[in-house]
CSV table of C-alpha atoms and ligand atoms in Angstrom, one decimal:
chain,number,residue,atom,x,y,z
U,1,MET,CA,-24.5,39.5,-60.8
U,2,SER,CA,-23.8,37.2,-57.8
U,3,GLN,CA,-20.4,36.5,-59.6
U,4,ASP,CA,-19.6,40.6,-60.6
U,5,ARG,CA,-20.3,41.6,-56.9
U,6,ALA,CA,-18.0,38.5,-54.6
U,7,ALA,CA,-15.6,39.6,-57.8
U,8,VAL,CA,-15.6,43.7,-56.7
U,9,LEU,CA,-16.0,42.5,-52.7
U,10,ALA,CA,-12.6,39.8,-53.9
U,11,ALA,CA,-10.5,42.8,-55.3
U,12,ILE,CA,-11.3,45.4,-52.3
U,13,GLU,CA,-10.2,42.6,-50.0
U,14,GLU,CA,-7.0,42.2,-52.2
U,15,GLU,CA,-6.6,46.4,-51.8
U,16,VAL,CA,-6.9,45.7,-47.8
U,17,ARG,CA,-4.5,43.3,-48.1
U,18,ALA,CA,-2.1,45.4,-49.8
U,19,CYS,CA,-3.1,48.6,-47.8
U,20,THR,CA,-0.4,50.6,-45.8
U,21,ALA,CA,-2.1,54.1,-45.8
U,22,CYS,CA,-2.7,53.5,-41.9
U,23,ARG,CA,-0.3,52.6,-39.3
U,24,LEU,CA,-2.4,49.9,-38.1
U,25,TYR,CA,-1.1,47.2,-41.3
U,26,GLN,CA,2.3,46.8,-38.4
U,27,GLY,CA,2.2,44.0,-36.6
U,28,THR,CA,-0.6,42.4,-38.2
U,29,ASN,CA,-0.8,39.1,-38.6
U,30,ASN,CA,-4.2,39.1,-41.1
U,31,PRO,CA,-6.4,41.8,-42.4
U,32,VAL,CA,-9.9,41.4,-41.6
U,33,PRO,CA,-12.0,43.1,-44.5
U,34,GLY,CA,-15.2,41.4,-44.0
U,35,ALA,CA,-17.2,38.5,-44.5
U,36,GLY,CA,-20.6,36.9,-45.3
U,37,ASP,CA,-23.0,37.3,-48.4
U,38,PRO,CA,-22.3,39.2,-51.0
U,39,HIS,CA,-25.9,39.6,-51.0
U,40,ALA,CA,-27.1,40.0,-47.9
U,41,GLU,CA,-30.1,42.3,-46.3
U,42,ILE,CA,-28.3,43.2,-42.9
U,43,MET,CA,-24.4,44.2,-43.1
U,44,PHE,CA,-23.1,44.4,-39.1
U,45,ILE,CA,-19.7,46.9,-38.9
U,46,GLY,CA,-18.1,46.7,-35.9
U,47,GLU,CA,-15.0,49.0,-34.7
U,48,GLY,CA,-11.8,46.9,-35.4
U,49,PRO,CA,-10.7,43.7,-35.6
U,50,GLY,CA,-9.2,41.8,-32.0
U,51,PHE,CA,-7.5,39.1,-31.1
U,52,HIS,CA,-9.1,36.5,-32.4
U,53,GLU,CA,-9.7,38.0,-35.8
U,54,ASP,CA,-6.5,39.1,-36.3
U,55,ARG,CA,-5.4,36.1,-36.4
U,56,LEU,CA,-7.8,34.2,-38.1
U,57,GLY,CA,-8.6,37.1,-40.8
U,58,LEU,CA,-12.0,36.9,-40.0
U,59,PRO,CA,-15.0,39.3,-38.3
U,60,PHE,CA,-16.0,38.5,-34.7
U,61,VAL,CA,-14.9,35.8,-34.8
U,62,GLY,CA,-13.8,35.7,-30.7
U,63,ARG,CA,-16.0,35.7,-27.8
U,64,SER,CA,-17.9,39.1,-29.1
U,65,GLY,CA,-18.0,36.1,-32.3
U,66,ASP,CA,-19.4,33.9,-30.4
U,67,TYR,CA,-22.2,36.3,-28.5
U,68,LEU,CA,-23.0,37.5,-32.3
U,69,ASN,CA,-23.3,34.0,-33.4
U,70,TYR,CA,-26.2,33.3,-30.9
U,71,LEU,CA,-28.2,36.5,-31.6
U,72,LEU,CA,-28.3,35.7,-35.4
U,73,ASN,CA,-29.6,32.1,-34.3
U,74,LEU,CA,-32.0,33.5,-31.8
U,75,VAL,CA,-33.7,35.4,-34.8
U,76,GLY,CA,-33.1,32.8,-37.5
U,77,LEU,CA,-30.0,33.2,-38.9
U,78,ASN,CA,-26.3,32.5,-39.5
U,79,ARG,CA,-23.8,34.4,-40.4
U,80,ASP,CA,-23.5,33.0,-44.4
U,81,GLN,CA,-26.9,35.3,-44.4
U,82,VAL,CA,-25.2,38.2,-43.7
U,83,PHE,CA,-22.1,40.5,-44.0
U,84,ILE,CA,-20.0,41.7,-41.4
U,85,THR,CA,-17.1,43.8,-41.1
U,86,ASN,CA,-15.6,47.1,-39.0
U,87,VAL,CA,-15.4,50.2,-39.3
U,88,VAL,CA,-11.2,49.5,-39.9
U,89,LYS,CA,-9.7,46.5,-41.3
U,90,HIS,CA,-6.5,45.4,-39.7
U,91,ARG,CA,-6.0,45.4,-35.7
U,92,PRO,CA,-5.3,48.4,-33.5
U,93,PRO,CA,-2.6,47.0,-31.7
U,94,GLU,CA,-3.5,46.5,-28.1
U,95,ASN,CA,-7.4,46.3,-28.9
U,96,ARG,CA,-6.9,49.9,-28.6
U,97,ASP,CA,-10.2,52.2,-29.6
U,98,PRO,CA,-9.2,52.9,-34.0
U,99,SER,CA,-8.4,56.8,-33.7
U,100,PRO,CA,-9.7,59.4,-36.2
U,101,ASP,CA,-7.5,59.4,-38.6
U,102,GLU,CA,-7.2,55.4,-39.5
U,103,ILE,CA,-11.2,55.3,-39.6
U,104,VAL,CA,-11.2,58.5,-42.2
U,105,THR,CA,-7.8,56.0,-44.1
U,106,CYS,CA,-10.4,53.1,-44.2
U,107,LYS,CA,-13.4,54.7,-45.0
U,108,GLY,CA,-13.0,54.3,-48.6
U,109,PHE,CA,-13.1,50.2,-48.3
U,110,LEU,CA,-16.4,50.0,-45.7
U,111,ASP,CA,-18.1,53.0,-48.5
U,112,ARG,CA,-17.4,50.9,-51.5
U,113,GLN,CA,-18.3,47.4,-49.3
U,114,ILE,CA,-21.4,48.8,-48.8
U,115,GLY,CA,-21.8,50.9,-51.9
U,116,ILE,CA,-21.5,47.0,-53.7
U,117,ILE,CA,-23.8,44.8,-50.9
U,118,ASN,CA,-26.5,47.5,-51.4
U,119,PRO,CA,-27.7,46.3,-47.4
U,120,LEU,CA,-31.7,46.4,-47.0
U,121,VAL,CA,-30.5,46.8,-42.7
U,122,ILE,CA,-27.0,49.1,-41.8
U,123,ALA,CA,-26.8,47.6,-38.1
U,124,THR,CA,-23.7,48.6,-35.9
U,125,LEU,CA,-22.3,47.6,-33.2
U,126,GLY,CA,-21.4,49.9,-30.9
U,127,ARG,CA,-20.0,53.5,-30.7
U,128,TYR,CA,-17.4,53.6,-34.0
U,129,SER,CA,-20.0,52.9,-37.0
U,130,MET,CA,-22.7,54.5,-35.1
U,131,ALA,CA,-21.0,57.6,-35.1
U,132,ARG,CA,-20.7,57.3,-38.6
U,133,TYR,CA,-25.0,57.0,-39.1
U,134,PHE,CA,-25.8,59.3,-36.0
U,135,PRO,CA,-23.1,61.4,-34.5
U,136,ASP,CA,-22.8,62.4,-31.2
U,137,ALA,CA,-26.0,59.4,-30.3
U,138,ARG,CA,-25.6,58.0,-26.5
U,139,ILE,CA,-26.5,54.2,-27.9
U,140,SER,CA,-27.5,53.2,-24.8
U,141,SER,CA,-30.4,56.5,-25.5
U,142,ILE,CA,-30.8,55.3,-29.3
U,143,HIS,CA,-29.9,51.4,-29.6
U,144,GLY,CA,-32.8,49.8,-31.0
U,145,GLN,CA,-34.7,53.3,-32.9
U,146,PRO,CA,-34.0,52.2,-36.1
U,147,ARG,CA,-33.5,55.3,-38.7
U,148,TYR,CA,-35.4,54.9,-42.4
U,149,ASP,CA,-33.4,56.8,-45.6
U,150,THR,CA,-35.6,56.7,-47.7
U,151,ASP,CA,-33.2,58.4,-50.7
U,152,ASN,CA,-30.9,55.1,-49.8
U,153,GLN,CA,-33.9,52.7,-49.4
U,154,ARG,CA,-32.3,51.4,-46.4
U,155,VAL,CA,-32.5,51.2,-42.1
U,156,TYR,CA,-29.5,51.9,-40.0
U,157,TYR,CA,-30.6,50.6,-36.9
U,158,PRO,CA,-28.5,51.4,-33.6
U,159,LEU,CA,-27.2,48.3,-31.5
U,160,PHE,CA,-24.4,47.3,-28.7
U,161,HIS,CA,-21.5,45.9,-29.5
U,162,PRO,CA,-21.8,41.9,-28.8
U,163,ALA,CA,-18.5,42.8,-26.3
U,164,ALA,CA,-20.7,45.0,-24.0
U,165,ALA,CA,-23.2,43.0,-23.7
U,166,LEU,CA,-20.6,40.3,-22.6
U,167,ARG,CA,-19.3,42.7,-19.6
U,168,ASN,CA,-22.3,43.8,-18.8
U,169,PRO,CA,-25.5,41.1,-18.6
U,170,GLY,CA,-27.7,43.2,-18.0
U,171,LEU,CA,-28.1,44.8,-21.6
U,172,ARG,CA,-28.4,40.9,-22.6
U,173,ARG,CA,-32.1,41.0,-22.9
U,174,ASP,CA,-32.3,44.3,-24.4
U,175,MET,CA,-29.8,42.7,-27.1
U,176,GLU,CA,-32.0,40.0,-27.5
U,177,THR,CA,-35.3,42.8,-28.3
U,178,ASP,CA,-32.8,44.6,-30.2
U,179,PHE,CA,-31.7,41.7,-32.7
U,180,HIS,CA,-35.9,40.3,-32.6
U,181,ARG,CA,-36.4,44.2,-33.8
U,182,MET,CA,-34.3,44.1,-36.6
U,183,ILE,CA,-36.2,41.0,-38.5
U,184,GLU,CA,-39.7,44.0,-38.2
U,185,VAL,CA,-37.4,46.2,-39.6
U,186,LEU,CA,-35.7,44.6,-42.6
U,187,ALA,CA,-39.6,43.6,-43.6
U,188,LYS,CA,-40.5,47.3,-43.6
U,189,VAL,CA,-37.4,48.2,-45.6
U,190,LYS,CA,-38.6,45.6,-47.8
U,191,ALA,CA,-41.6,46.9,-48.8
U,192,MET,CA,-40.7,50.7,-49.4
U,193,ARG,CA,-38.4,49.2,-51.6
U,194,GLY,CA,-41.0,46.7,-52.9
U,195,GLU,CA,-39.5,43.7,-52.3
U,196,ASP,CA,-41.4,40.6,-50.7
U,197,ALA,CA,-42.0,41.0,-47.2
U,198,PRO,CA,-39.5,37.7,-45.5
U,199,GLN,CA,-41.2,35.2,-44.3
U,200,SER,CA,-42.4,35.2,-40.4
U,201,GLU,CA,-39.1,35.4,-38.3
U,202,ALA,CA,-38.4,31.6,-37.2
U,203,GLU,CA,-38.4,31.2,-34.2
U,204,HIS,CA,-34.9,29.0,-33.0
U,205,GLN,CA,-34.4,27.8,-29.9
U,206,PRO,CA,-31.7,29.7,-28.2
U,207,GLN,CA,-28.7,28.3,-27.9
U,208,SER,CA,-27.0,27.6,-24.7
U,209,PRO,CA,-25.6,30.7,-23.9
U,210,PRO,CA,-21.8,31.7,-25.7
U,211,PRO,CA,-19.2,29.3,-23.7
U,212,ASP,CA,-16.4,30.8,-22.1
U,213,ASP,CA,-13.5,28.2,-23.5
U,214,LYS,CA,-11.6,30.6,-25.6
U,215,PRO,CA,-8.3,32.3,-24.1
U,216,GLU,CA,-9.7,35.9,-22.9
U,217,GLU,CA,-8.6,38.2,-25.4
U,218,PRO,CA,-6.2,40.6,-23.9
U,219,PRO,CA,-8.3,43.8,-22.7
U,220,GLN,CA,-10.0,45.4,-25.4
U,221,GLN,CA,-12.7,48.0,-26.0
U,222,LEU,CA,-13.5,49.6,-23.2
U,223,ARG,CA,-15.7,52.5,-24.1
U,224,LEU,CA,-18.1,51.2,-26.0
U,225,PHE,CA,-20.9,53.0,-24.7
F,301,URA,N1,-15.3,43.3,-32.0
F,301,URA,C1,-14.9,44.1,-33.2
F,301,URA,O1,-15.5,44.8,-32.9
F,301,URA,N2,-14.9,43.8,-34.3
F,301,URA,C2,-14.6,42.3,-34.3
F,301,URA,O2,-14.4,42.3,-35.5
F,301,URA,C3,-14.2,41.8,-33.6
F,301,URA,C4,-14.2,42.3,-32.0
C-alpha cells in the first residue's frame, strides 16, 4: 500500500514535470511537486516555489523552509514525517503571486495529492492555500483555528506563511502557539477517525533560530495576509 501511494505520487510528479498547461513552467529550472511521507498525517500547503525551491526542485528549502523546519522540530516532528507542497508547482517569475488561473490550472495536481495521502490535518501556509478552505477569511483573524470536516474526517488548519513570520517577528509567538495547537488538533481528528491518539507531544529543545546565512531571496510574497 505504501508502495502504491509512493508510486501514485511519483506518477503525479512526472506529470508535473511534463506540465505546460499554464505559463509558469517557462523559464524555471525545476518543477517543485512536493515532498515528504506518502502516509503523512499532516500536509502543509504553501503558495509557490521561490528561488531556492526552483534550484533544488524541493519545497520550502530557503529561509522560510529553515523556519518551517524549526517549527516542526519544536513540536517533535521533522519534514520526513509530513508532506509539504504548494498550490502551484512551478516558480512564478520574480516570485510574484500566483494568478487565479494558474492556481486553477494546477489544482488537479494538489487535489490528487490530497486524495492519495488522505492527511488528517491540512495546514495552510499563507493566504493562497487558506483561500481553498476559508474563502474571504483574514489570516490574522483565523490563524490557529481548526475547521473540522466530518465528512472527510480531517481538519483544515490555517497558519501564517513562514515568510510573514520571518518578516514580522511579532508573529512568531503566535506561529509557535499555533504549531503546538496543531498537535492537539491532530489527536482530536485521530479520535474522530477512530485511530489511536498520538503519543503526547515530544517536547524538543527548540533549535537555535534559523540562520540568516542564505543569500536573500529576490523580493517575494509581499502580500501574504
Ligand atoms: N514559499 C512557499 O510558499 N513555498 C515554498 O515552497 C517556498 C516558499
